[in-house]
Short mmCIF file of C-alpha atoms in Angstrom, two decimals:
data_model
loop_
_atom_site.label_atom_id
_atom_site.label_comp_id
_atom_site.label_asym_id
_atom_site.label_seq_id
_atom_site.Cartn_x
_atom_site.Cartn_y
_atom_site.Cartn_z
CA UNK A 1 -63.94 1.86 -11.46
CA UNK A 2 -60.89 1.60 -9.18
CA UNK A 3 -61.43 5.06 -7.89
CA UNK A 4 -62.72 5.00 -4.08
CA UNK A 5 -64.51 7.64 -2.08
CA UNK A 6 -63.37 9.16 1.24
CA UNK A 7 -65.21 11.45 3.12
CA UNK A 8 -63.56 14.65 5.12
CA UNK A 9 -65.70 16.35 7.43
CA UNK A 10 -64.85 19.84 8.67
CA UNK A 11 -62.96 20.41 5.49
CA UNK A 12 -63.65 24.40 4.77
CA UNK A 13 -60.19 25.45 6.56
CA UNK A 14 -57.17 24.33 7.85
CA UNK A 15 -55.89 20.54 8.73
CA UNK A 16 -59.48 18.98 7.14
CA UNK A 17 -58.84 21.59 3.92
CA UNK A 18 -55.29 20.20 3.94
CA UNK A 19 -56.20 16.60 3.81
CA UNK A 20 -59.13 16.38 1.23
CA UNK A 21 -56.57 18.37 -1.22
CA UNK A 22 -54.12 16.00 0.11
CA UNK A 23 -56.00 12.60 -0.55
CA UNK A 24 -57.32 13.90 -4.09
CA UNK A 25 -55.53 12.41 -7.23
CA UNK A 26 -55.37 8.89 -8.57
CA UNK A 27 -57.42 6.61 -6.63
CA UNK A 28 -59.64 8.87 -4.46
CA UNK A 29 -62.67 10.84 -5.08
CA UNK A 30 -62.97 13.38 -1.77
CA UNK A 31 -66.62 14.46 -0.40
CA UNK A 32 -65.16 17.50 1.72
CA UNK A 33 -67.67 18.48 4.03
CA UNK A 34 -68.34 22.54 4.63
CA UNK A 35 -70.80 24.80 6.07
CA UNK A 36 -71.04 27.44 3.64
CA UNK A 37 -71.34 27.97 -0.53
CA UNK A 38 -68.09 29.80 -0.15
CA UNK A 39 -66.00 27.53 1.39
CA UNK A 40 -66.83 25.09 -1.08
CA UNK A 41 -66.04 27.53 -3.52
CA UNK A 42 -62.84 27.77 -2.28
CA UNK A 43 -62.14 23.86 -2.09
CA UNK A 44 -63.67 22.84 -5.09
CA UNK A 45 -60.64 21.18 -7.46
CA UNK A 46 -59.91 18.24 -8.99
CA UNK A 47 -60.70 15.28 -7.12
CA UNK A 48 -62.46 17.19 -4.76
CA UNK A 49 -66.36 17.77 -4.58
CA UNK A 50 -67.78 20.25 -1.87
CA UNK A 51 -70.43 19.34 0.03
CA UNK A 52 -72.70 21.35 2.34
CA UNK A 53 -72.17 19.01 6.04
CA UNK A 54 -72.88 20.40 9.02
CA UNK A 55 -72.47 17.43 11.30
CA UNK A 56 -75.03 18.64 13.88
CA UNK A 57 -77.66 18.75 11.30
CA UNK A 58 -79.78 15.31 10.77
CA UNK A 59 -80.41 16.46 7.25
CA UNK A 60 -77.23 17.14 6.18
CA UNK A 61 -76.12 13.67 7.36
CA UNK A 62 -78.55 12.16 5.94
CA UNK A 63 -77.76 13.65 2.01
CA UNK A 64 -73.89 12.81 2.70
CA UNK A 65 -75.52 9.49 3.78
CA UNK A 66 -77.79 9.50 0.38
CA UNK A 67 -74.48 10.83 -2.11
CA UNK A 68 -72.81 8.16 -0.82
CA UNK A 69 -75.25 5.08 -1.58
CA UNK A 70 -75.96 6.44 -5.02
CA UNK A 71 -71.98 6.53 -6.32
CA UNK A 72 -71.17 3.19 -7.65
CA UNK A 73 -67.77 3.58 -6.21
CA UNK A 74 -66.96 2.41 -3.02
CA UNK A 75 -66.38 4.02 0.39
CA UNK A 76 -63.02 3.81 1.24
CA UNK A 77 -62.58 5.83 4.48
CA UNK A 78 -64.55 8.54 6.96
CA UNK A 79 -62.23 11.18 8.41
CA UNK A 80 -64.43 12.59 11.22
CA UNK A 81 -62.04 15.98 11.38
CA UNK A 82 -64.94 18.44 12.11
CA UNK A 83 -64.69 20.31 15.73
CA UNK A 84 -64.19 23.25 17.83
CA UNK A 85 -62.59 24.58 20.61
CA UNK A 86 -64.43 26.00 23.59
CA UNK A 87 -61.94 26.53 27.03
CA UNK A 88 -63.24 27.80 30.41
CA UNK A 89 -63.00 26.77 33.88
CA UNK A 90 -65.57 23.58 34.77
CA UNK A 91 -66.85 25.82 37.33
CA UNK A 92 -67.65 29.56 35.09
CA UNK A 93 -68.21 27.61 31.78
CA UNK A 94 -72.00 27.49 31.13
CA UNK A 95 -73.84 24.48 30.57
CA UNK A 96 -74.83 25.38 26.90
CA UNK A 97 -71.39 25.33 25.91
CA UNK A 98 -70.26 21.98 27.46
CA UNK A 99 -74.08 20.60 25.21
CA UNK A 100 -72.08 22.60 22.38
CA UNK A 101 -68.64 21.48 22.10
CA UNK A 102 -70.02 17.57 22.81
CA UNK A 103 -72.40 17.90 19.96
CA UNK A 104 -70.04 18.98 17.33
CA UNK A 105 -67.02 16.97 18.86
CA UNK A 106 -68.35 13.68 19.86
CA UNK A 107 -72.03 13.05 18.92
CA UNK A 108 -71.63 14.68 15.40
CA UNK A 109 -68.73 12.26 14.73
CA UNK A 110 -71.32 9.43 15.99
CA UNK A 111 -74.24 10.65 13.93
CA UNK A 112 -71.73 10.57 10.78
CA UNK A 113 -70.24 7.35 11.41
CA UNK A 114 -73.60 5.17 12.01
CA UNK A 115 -74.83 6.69 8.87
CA UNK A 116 -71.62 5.78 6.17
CA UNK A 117 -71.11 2.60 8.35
CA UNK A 118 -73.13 0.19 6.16
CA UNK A 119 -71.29 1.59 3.08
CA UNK A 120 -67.91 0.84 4.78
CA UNK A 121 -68.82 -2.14 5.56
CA UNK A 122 -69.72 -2.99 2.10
CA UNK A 123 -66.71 -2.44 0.94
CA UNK A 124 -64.34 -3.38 4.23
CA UNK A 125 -63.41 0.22 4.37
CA UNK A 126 -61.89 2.54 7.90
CA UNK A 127 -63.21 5.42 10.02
CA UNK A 128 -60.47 7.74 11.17
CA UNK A 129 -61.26 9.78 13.93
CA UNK A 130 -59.24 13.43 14.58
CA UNK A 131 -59.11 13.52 18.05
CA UNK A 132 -56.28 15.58 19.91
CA UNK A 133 -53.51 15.27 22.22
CA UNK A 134 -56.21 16.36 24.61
CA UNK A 135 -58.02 13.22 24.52
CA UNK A 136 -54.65 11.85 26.32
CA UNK A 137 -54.06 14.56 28.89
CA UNK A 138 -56.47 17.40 30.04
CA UNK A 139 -55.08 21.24 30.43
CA UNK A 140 -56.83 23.14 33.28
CA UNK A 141 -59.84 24.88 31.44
CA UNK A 142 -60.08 21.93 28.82
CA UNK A 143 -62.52 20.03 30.55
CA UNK A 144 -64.80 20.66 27.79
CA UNK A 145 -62.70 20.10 25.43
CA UNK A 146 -60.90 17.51 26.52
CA UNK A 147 -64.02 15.30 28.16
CA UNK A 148 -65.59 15.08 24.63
CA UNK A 149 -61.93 14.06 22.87
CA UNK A 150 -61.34 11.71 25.96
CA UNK A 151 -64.94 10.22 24.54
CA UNK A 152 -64.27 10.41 20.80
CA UNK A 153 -60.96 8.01 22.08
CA UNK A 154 -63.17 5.92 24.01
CA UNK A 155 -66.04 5.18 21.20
CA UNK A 156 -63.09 4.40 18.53
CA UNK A 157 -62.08 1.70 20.81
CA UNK A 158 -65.61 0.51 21.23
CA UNK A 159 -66.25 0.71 17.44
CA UNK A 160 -62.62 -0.33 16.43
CA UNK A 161 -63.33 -4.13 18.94
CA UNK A 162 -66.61 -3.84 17.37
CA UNK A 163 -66.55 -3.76 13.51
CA UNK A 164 -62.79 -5.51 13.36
CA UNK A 165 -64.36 -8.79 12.80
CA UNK A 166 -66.32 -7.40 9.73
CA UNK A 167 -63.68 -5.63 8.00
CA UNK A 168 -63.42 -2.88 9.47
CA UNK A 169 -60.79 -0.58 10.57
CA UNK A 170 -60.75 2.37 12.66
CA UNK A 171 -58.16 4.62 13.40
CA UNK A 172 -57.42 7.61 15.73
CA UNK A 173 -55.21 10.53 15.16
CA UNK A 174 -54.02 12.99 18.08
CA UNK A 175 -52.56 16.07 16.90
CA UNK A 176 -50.29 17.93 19.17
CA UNK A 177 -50.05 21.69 18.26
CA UNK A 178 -51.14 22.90 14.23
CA UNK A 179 -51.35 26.19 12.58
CA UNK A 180 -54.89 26.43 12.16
CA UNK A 181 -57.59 28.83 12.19
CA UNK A 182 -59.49 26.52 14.77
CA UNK A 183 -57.28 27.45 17.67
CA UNK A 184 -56.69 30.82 17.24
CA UNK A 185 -60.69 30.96 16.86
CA UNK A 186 -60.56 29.29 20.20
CA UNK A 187 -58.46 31.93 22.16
CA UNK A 188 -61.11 34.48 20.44
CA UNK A 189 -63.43 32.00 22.65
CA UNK A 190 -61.81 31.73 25.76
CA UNK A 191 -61.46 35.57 25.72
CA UNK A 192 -65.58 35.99 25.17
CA UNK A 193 -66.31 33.40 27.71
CA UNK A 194 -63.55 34.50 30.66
CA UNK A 195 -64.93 38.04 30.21
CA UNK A 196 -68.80 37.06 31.67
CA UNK A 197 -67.03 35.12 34.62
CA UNK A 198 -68.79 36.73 38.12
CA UNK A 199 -65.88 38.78 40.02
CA UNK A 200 -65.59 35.81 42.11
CA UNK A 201 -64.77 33.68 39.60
CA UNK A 202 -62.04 35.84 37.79
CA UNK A 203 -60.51 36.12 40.65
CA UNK A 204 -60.05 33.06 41.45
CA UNK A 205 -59.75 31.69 37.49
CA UNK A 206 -58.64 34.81 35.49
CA UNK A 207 -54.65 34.72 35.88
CA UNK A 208 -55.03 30.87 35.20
CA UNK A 209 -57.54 31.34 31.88
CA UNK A 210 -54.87 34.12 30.45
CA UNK A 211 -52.17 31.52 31.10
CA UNK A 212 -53.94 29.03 28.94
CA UNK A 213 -54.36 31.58 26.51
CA UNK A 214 -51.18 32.39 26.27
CA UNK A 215 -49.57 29.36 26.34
CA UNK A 216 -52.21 28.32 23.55
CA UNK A 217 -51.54 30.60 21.40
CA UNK A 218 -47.87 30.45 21.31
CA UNK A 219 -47.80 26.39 21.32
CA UNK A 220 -50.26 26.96 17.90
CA UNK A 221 -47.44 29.26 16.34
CA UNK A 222 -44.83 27.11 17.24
CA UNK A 223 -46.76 23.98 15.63
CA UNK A 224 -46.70 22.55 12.73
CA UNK A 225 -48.41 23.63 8.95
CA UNK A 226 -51.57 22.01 8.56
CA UNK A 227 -50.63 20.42 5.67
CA UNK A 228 -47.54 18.94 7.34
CA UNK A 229 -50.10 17.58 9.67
CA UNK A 230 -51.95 16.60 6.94
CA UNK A 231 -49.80 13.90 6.01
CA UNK A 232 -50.13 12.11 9.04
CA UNK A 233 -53.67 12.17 8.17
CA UNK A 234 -53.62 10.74 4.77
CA UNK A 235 -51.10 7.65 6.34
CA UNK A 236 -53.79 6.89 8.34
CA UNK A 237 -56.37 6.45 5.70
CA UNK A 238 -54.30 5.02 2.91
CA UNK A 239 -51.91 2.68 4.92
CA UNK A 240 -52.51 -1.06 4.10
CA UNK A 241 -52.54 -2.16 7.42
CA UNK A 242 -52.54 1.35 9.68
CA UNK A 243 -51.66 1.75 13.35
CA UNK A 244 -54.61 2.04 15.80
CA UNK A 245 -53.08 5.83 16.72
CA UNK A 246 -50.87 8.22 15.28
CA UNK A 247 -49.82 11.30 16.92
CA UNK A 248 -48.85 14.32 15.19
CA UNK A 249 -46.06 16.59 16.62
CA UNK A 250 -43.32 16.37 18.57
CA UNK A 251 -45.64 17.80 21.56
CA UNK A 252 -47.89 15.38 21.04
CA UNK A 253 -45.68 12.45 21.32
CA UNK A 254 -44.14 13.81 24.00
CA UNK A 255 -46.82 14.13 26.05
CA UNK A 256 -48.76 10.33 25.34
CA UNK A 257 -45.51 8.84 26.54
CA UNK A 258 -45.66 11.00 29.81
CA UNK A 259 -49.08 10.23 30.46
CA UNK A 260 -48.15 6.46 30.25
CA UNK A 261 -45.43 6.29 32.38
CA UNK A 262 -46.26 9.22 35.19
CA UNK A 263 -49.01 8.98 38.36
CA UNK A 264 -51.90 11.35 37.98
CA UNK A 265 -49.77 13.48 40.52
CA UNK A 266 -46.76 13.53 38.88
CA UNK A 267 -48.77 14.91 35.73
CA UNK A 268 -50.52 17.30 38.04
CA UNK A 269 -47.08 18.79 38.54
CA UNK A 270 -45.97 18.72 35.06
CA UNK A 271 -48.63 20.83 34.16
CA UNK A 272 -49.02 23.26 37.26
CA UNK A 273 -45.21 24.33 36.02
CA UNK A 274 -45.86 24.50 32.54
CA UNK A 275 -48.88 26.52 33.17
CA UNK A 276 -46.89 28.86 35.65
CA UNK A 277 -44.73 30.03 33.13
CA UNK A 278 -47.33 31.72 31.27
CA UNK A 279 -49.06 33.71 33.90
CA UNK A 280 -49.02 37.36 33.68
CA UNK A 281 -46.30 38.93 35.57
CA UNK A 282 -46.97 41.15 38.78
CA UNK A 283 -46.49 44.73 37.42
CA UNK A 284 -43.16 46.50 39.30
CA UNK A 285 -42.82 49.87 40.47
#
């Protein structure tokens, strides 16, 4: 057989949907990982098989981990895409939701990768790793967010200077702003969260939150399709010899090379002005 497996996790909608339709075809079998018997419905095609994955779940891991081992074809590639988004203030954000958004986004991705790593490194195979341009350079109210991306950038390294010698490659990808039903999902969040703030707190986080939301939501309609995005993606895991990161978006790229060459200050700035745009406008008379 000369056809290889790749697994896509958080594959039901948008840029994870876009890549297991986009890697499907000659050469590559796709596990796409979703949550529910009607996403896989929907994703279910040629080249790509559903499977129920919820990344949080030790049993689910361990059947992807089980499908795996019993295909005679080899692993190519893990795209850890699964995630969500959860903003609020460090301060007003509750505790559960910081143990949340880690769990999907960074010890999910961990649980995944340990358990497909001895089939990669059967056959010399890569992990690719979906972080975001927010594992680069934390927003005000991303600190959720953000931390556990700033981690997921931090354990590729480890891994990547780790499993190199053995064949192994892994990649990261940090998308800038996509169309996808993640972020708007995310506003939806913000919203729910910034609305059980105490009266202290709104005051002294609510113009800022509604900011963020705004600015969110219009940087997400400005951004590009998910399956423009996508093709970053699919570089990444088909590439002979790939790059250790790829950004996707202009935003994106923007932003890395800012965060290189300007003082934490500087950056503090940046943002404080983008960020003031956004905030509501004092009603007039």
């Amino acid at each position: 057989m000369t056809e290889k497996l790749v697994v896509v996790t958080g594959a039901s909608t948008g840029l994870g949907a876009a890549v297991a339709r986009r890697l499907a075809g000659p050469g590559y079998h796709v596990l796409a990982g979703v949550r529910r018997d009607r996403d896989a419905d929907a994703i279910r095609s040629a080249g790509v098989e559903p499977v129920i994955l919820d990344i949080t779940e030790p049993g689910h891991v361990a059947a992807l981990a089980a499908r795996v081992g019993g295909d005679p074809r080899a692993l190519h590639a893990v795209v850890n895409n699964a995630g969500i988004q959860v903003n609020g203030p460090v301060e007003a954000l509750p505790m559960e939701q910081w143990r949340w958004v880690f769990e999907v986004n960074l010890f999910g991705h961990v649980a995944v990768t340990q358990a497909l790593l001895p089939a990669l490194l059967r056959s010399r195979g890569r992990v690719v790793n979906i972080s975001s341009i927010g594992g680069r350079f934390a927003l005000p109210t991303y600190g959720a967010y953000a931390g556990a991306k700033f981690a997921l950038e931090a354990v590729s390294d480890s891994l990547r200077r780790e499993v190199a010698p053995l064949g192994v490659q892994v990649v990261v990808v940090e998308p800038g702003g996509v169309r996808t039903e993640m972020a708007g999902r995310g506003v939806a969040t913000a919203n729910r969260l910034a609305a059980q703030m105490t009266p202290e707190q709104e005051e002294r986080y609510g113009g800022l939150v509604r900011a963020i939301n705004t600015m969110m939501a219009e940087g997400t309609a400005s951004g590009l399709t998910a399956d423009a995005a996508a093709r970053t993606v699919a570089k990444a895991v088909t590439t002979r010899r790939p790059r250790t990161r790829y950004t996707i978006g202009r935003d994106a790229a923007v932003l890395v090379r800012l965060a290189r060459v300007l003082s934490d200050r500087a950056l503090d700035r940046v943002s404080a002005a983008t960020v003031k745009r956004y905030h509501p406008k004092p009603a007039t008379v």
